[in-house]
Coordinates of C-alpha atoms in Angstrom, one line a residue:
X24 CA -0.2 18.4 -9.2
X25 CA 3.2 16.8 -9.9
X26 CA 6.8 18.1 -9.6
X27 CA 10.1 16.7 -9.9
X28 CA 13.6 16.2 -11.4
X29 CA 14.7 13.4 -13.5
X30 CA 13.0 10.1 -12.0
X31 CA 12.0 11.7 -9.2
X32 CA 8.2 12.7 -9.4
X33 CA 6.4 14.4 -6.6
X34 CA 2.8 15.0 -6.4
X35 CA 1.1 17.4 -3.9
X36 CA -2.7 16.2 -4.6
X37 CA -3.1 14.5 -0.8
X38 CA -5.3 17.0 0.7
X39 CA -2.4 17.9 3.5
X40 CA 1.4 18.7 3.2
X41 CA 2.1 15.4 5.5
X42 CA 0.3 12.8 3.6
X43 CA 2.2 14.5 0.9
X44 CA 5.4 13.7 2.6
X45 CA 4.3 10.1 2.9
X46 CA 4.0 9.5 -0.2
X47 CA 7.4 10.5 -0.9
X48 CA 8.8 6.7 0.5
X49 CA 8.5 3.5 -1.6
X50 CA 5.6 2.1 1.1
X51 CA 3.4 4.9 0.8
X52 CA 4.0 5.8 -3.1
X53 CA 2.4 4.9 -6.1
X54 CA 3.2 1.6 -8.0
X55 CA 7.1 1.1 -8.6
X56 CA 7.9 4.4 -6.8
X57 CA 11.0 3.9 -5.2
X58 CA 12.7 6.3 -2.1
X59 CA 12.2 10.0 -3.6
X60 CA 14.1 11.9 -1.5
X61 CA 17.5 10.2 -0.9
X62 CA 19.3 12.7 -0.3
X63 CA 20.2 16.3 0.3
X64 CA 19.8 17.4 -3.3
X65 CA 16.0 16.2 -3.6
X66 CA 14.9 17.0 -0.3
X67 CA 16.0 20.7 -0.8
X68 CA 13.6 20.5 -4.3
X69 CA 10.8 19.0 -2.5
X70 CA 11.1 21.7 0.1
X71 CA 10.4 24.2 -2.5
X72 CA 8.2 22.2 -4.4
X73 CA 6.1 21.7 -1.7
X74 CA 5.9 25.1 -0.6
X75 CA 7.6 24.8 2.9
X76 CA 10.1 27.3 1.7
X77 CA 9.5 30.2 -0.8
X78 CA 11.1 29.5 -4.5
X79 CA 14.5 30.9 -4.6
X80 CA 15.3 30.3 -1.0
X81 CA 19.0 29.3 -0.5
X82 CA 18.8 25.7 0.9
X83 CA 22.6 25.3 1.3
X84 CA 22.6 23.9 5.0
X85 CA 20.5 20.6 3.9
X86 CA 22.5 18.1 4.2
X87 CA 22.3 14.2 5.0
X88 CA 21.3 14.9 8.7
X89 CA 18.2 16.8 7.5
X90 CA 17.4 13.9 4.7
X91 CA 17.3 11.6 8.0
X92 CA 15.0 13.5 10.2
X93 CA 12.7 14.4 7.3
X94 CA 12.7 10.3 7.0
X95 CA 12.3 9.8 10.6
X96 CA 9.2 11.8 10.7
X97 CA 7.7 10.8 7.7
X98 CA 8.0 7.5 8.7
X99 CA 6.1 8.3 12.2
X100 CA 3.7 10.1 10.3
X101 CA 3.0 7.3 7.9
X102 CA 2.4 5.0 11.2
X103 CA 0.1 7.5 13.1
X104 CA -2.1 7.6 9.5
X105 CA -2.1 4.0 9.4
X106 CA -3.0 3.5 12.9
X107 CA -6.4 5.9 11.9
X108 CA -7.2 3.6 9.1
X109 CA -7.0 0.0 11.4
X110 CA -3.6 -0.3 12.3
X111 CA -1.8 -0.6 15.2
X112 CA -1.1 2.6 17.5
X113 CA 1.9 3.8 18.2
X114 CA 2.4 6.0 21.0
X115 CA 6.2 6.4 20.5
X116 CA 5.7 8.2 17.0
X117 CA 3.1 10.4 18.8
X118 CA 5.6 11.6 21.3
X119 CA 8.4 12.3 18.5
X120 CA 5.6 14.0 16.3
X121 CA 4.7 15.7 19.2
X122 CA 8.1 17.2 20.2
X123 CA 8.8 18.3 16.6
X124 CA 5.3 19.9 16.1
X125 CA 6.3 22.1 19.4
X126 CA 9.3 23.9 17.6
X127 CA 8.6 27.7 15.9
X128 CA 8.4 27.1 12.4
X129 CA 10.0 29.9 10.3
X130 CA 8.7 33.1 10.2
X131 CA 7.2 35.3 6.6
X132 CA 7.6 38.5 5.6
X133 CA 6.4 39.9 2.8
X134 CA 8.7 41.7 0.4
X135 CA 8.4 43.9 -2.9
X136 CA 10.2 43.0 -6.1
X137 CA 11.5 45.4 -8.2
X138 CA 8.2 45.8 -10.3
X139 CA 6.1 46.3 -7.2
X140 CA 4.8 43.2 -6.1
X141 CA 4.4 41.7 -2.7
X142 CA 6.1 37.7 -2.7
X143 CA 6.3 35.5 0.3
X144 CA 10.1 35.7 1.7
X145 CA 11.6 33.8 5.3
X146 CA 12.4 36.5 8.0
X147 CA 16.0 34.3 8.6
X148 CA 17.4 31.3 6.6
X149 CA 14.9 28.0 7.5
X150 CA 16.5 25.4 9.6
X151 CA 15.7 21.7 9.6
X152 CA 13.6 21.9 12.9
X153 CA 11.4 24.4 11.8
X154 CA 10.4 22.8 8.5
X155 CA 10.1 19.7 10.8
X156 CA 7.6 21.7 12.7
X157 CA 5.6 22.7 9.6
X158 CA 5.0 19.4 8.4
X159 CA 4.6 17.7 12.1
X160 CA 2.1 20.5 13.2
X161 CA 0.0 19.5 9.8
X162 CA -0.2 16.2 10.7
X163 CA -1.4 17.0 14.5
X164 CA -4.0 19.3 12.7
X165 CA -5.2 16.5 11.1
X166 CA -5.2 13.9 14.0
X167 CA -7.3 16.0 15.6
X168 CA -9.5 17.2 13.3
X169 CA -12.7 14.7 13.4
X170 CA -13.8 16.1 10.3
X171 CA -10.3 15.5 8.6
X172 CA -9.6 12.6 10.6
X173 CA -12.8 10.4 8.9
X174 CA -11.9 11.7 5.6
X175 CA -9.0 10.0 5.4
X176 CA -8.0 7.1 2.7
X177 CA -5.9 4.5 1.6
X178 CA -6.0 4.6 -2.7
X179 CA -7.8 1.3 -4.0
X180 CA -5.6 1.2 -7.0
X181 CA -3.1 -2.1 -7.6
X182 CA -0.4 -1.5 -5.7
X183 CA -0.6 1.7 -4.6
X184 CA -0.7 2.8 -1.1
X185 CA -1.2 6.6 -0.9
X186 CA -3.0 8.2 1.9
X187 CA -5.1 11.0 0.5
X188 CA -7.9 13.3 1.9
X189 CA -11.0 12.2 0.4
X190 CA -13.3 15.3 0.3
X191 CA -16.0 14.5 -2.6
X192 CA -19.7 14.3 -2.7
X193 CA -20.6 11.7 -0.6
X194 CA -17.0 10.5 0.3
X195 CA -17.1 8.2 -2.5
X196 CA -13.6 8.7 -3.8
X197 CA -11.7 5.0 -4.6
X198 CA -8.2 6.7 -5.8
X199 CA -5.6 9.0 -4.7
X200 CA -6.0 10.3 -8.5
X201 CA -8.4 9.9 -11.2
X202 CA -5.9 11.0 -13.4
X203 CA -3.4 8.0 -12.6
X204 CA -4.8 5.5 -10.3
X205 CA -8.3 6.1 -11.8
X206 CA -7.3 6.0 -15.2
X207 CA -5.1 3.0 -14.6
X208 CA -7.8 1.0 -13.2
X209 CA -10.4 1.9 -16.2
X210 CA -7.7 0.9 -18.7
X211 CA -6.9 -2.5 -16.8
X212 CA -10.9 -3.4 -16.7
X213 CA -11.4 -2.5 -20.3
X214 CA -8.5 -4.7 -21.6
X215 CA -10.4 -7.7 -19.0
X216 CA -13.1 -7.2 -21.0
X217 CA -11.3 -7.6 -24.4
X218 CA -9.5 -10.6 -23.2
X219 CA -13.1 -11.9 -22.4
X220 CA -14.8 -11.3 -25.8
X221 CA -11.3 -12.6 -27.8
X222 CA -11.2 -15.8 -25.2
X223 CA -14.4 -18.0 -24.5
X224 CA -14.6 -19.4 -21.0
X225 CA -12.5 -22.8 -19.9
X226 CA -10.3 -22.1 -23.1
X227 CA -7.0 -21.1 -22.5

């Protein structure tokens, strides 16, 4: 699933709401991404885009403090994910994902619109350290989950560096997406082959 504003595109297909984060820096994007949330205006949309806070919430205390300790812990996240796939450990972004995973996260209530139905609503306005928590206890959950833990990947695709959740039949899954990576790869190898049937080999 994508979402996002102008050239800001987010997708939410990781398997988990911290790999999702990830993605959201230039490192751990897809090919040419650049930074996606740079500042308080697109981390407020990805807030609601990704579900942390129910659409319509009033986001009006995000400001360049929360854009830099939403960075700071995806960038810890995006270590403790690498360190799992060969990389090297990092106790210090432990201990800060730690502390934040440890805050209360904000609390729902369910309210009724005016036509009857029940819609997710925050008991009090959401604060940065409780989003933090959400997205710092997800990536605990994972961590220490051995299940989760071994299903995690790096995409194959050029250039791309997502982290994603690979949960197929016989964990044979080479892309973040099928739809992008997959479908980039499959038109890359079928122009190779063109290029091999219009050029004979050792002529240039």
């Amino acid at each position: 699933m994508g979402t996002g504003r102008g050239a800001h595109v987010w997708r939410f297909d990781a398997g988990r709401i911290c790999l999702d984060l990830v993605a959201t820096e230039s490192a751990g994007g897809a090919p040419g991404a650049g930074e996606q949330l740079p500042g308080p205006q697109q981390l407020a949309r990805w807030l609601t885009a990704a579900r942390l806070v129910p659409p319509g919430t009033a986001l009006t205390a995000v400001d360049g403090g929360w854009v830099d300790r939403f960075h700071e812990l995806r960038s810890d996240i995006s270590r403790l994910m690498a360190a799992q796939l060969g990389g090297p450990r990092s106790d210090a972004a432990l201990a800060r994902v730690n502390v934040l995973a440890a805050g209360a996260p904000p609390g729902p209530r369910a309210v009724r619109t005016a036509d009857g139905r029940l819609v997710r609503a925050l008991s009090a306005a959401p604060d940065c350290a409780g989003l933090l928590a959400v997205v710092a206890r997800d990536a605990v959950d994972l961590l220490t989950d051995p299940v989760a833990r071994t299903a995690l990947r790096r995409c194959q695709g050029e250039a791309c560096h997502r982290l994603y959740l690979d949960t197929s039949r016989g964990g044979r899954r080479r892309w973040c997406s099928g739809e992008v990576c997959g479908n980039r790869e499959r038109v890359a190898r079928h122009r190779r082959r063109a290029l091999g049937k219009e050029i004979p080999p050792g002529v240039e």
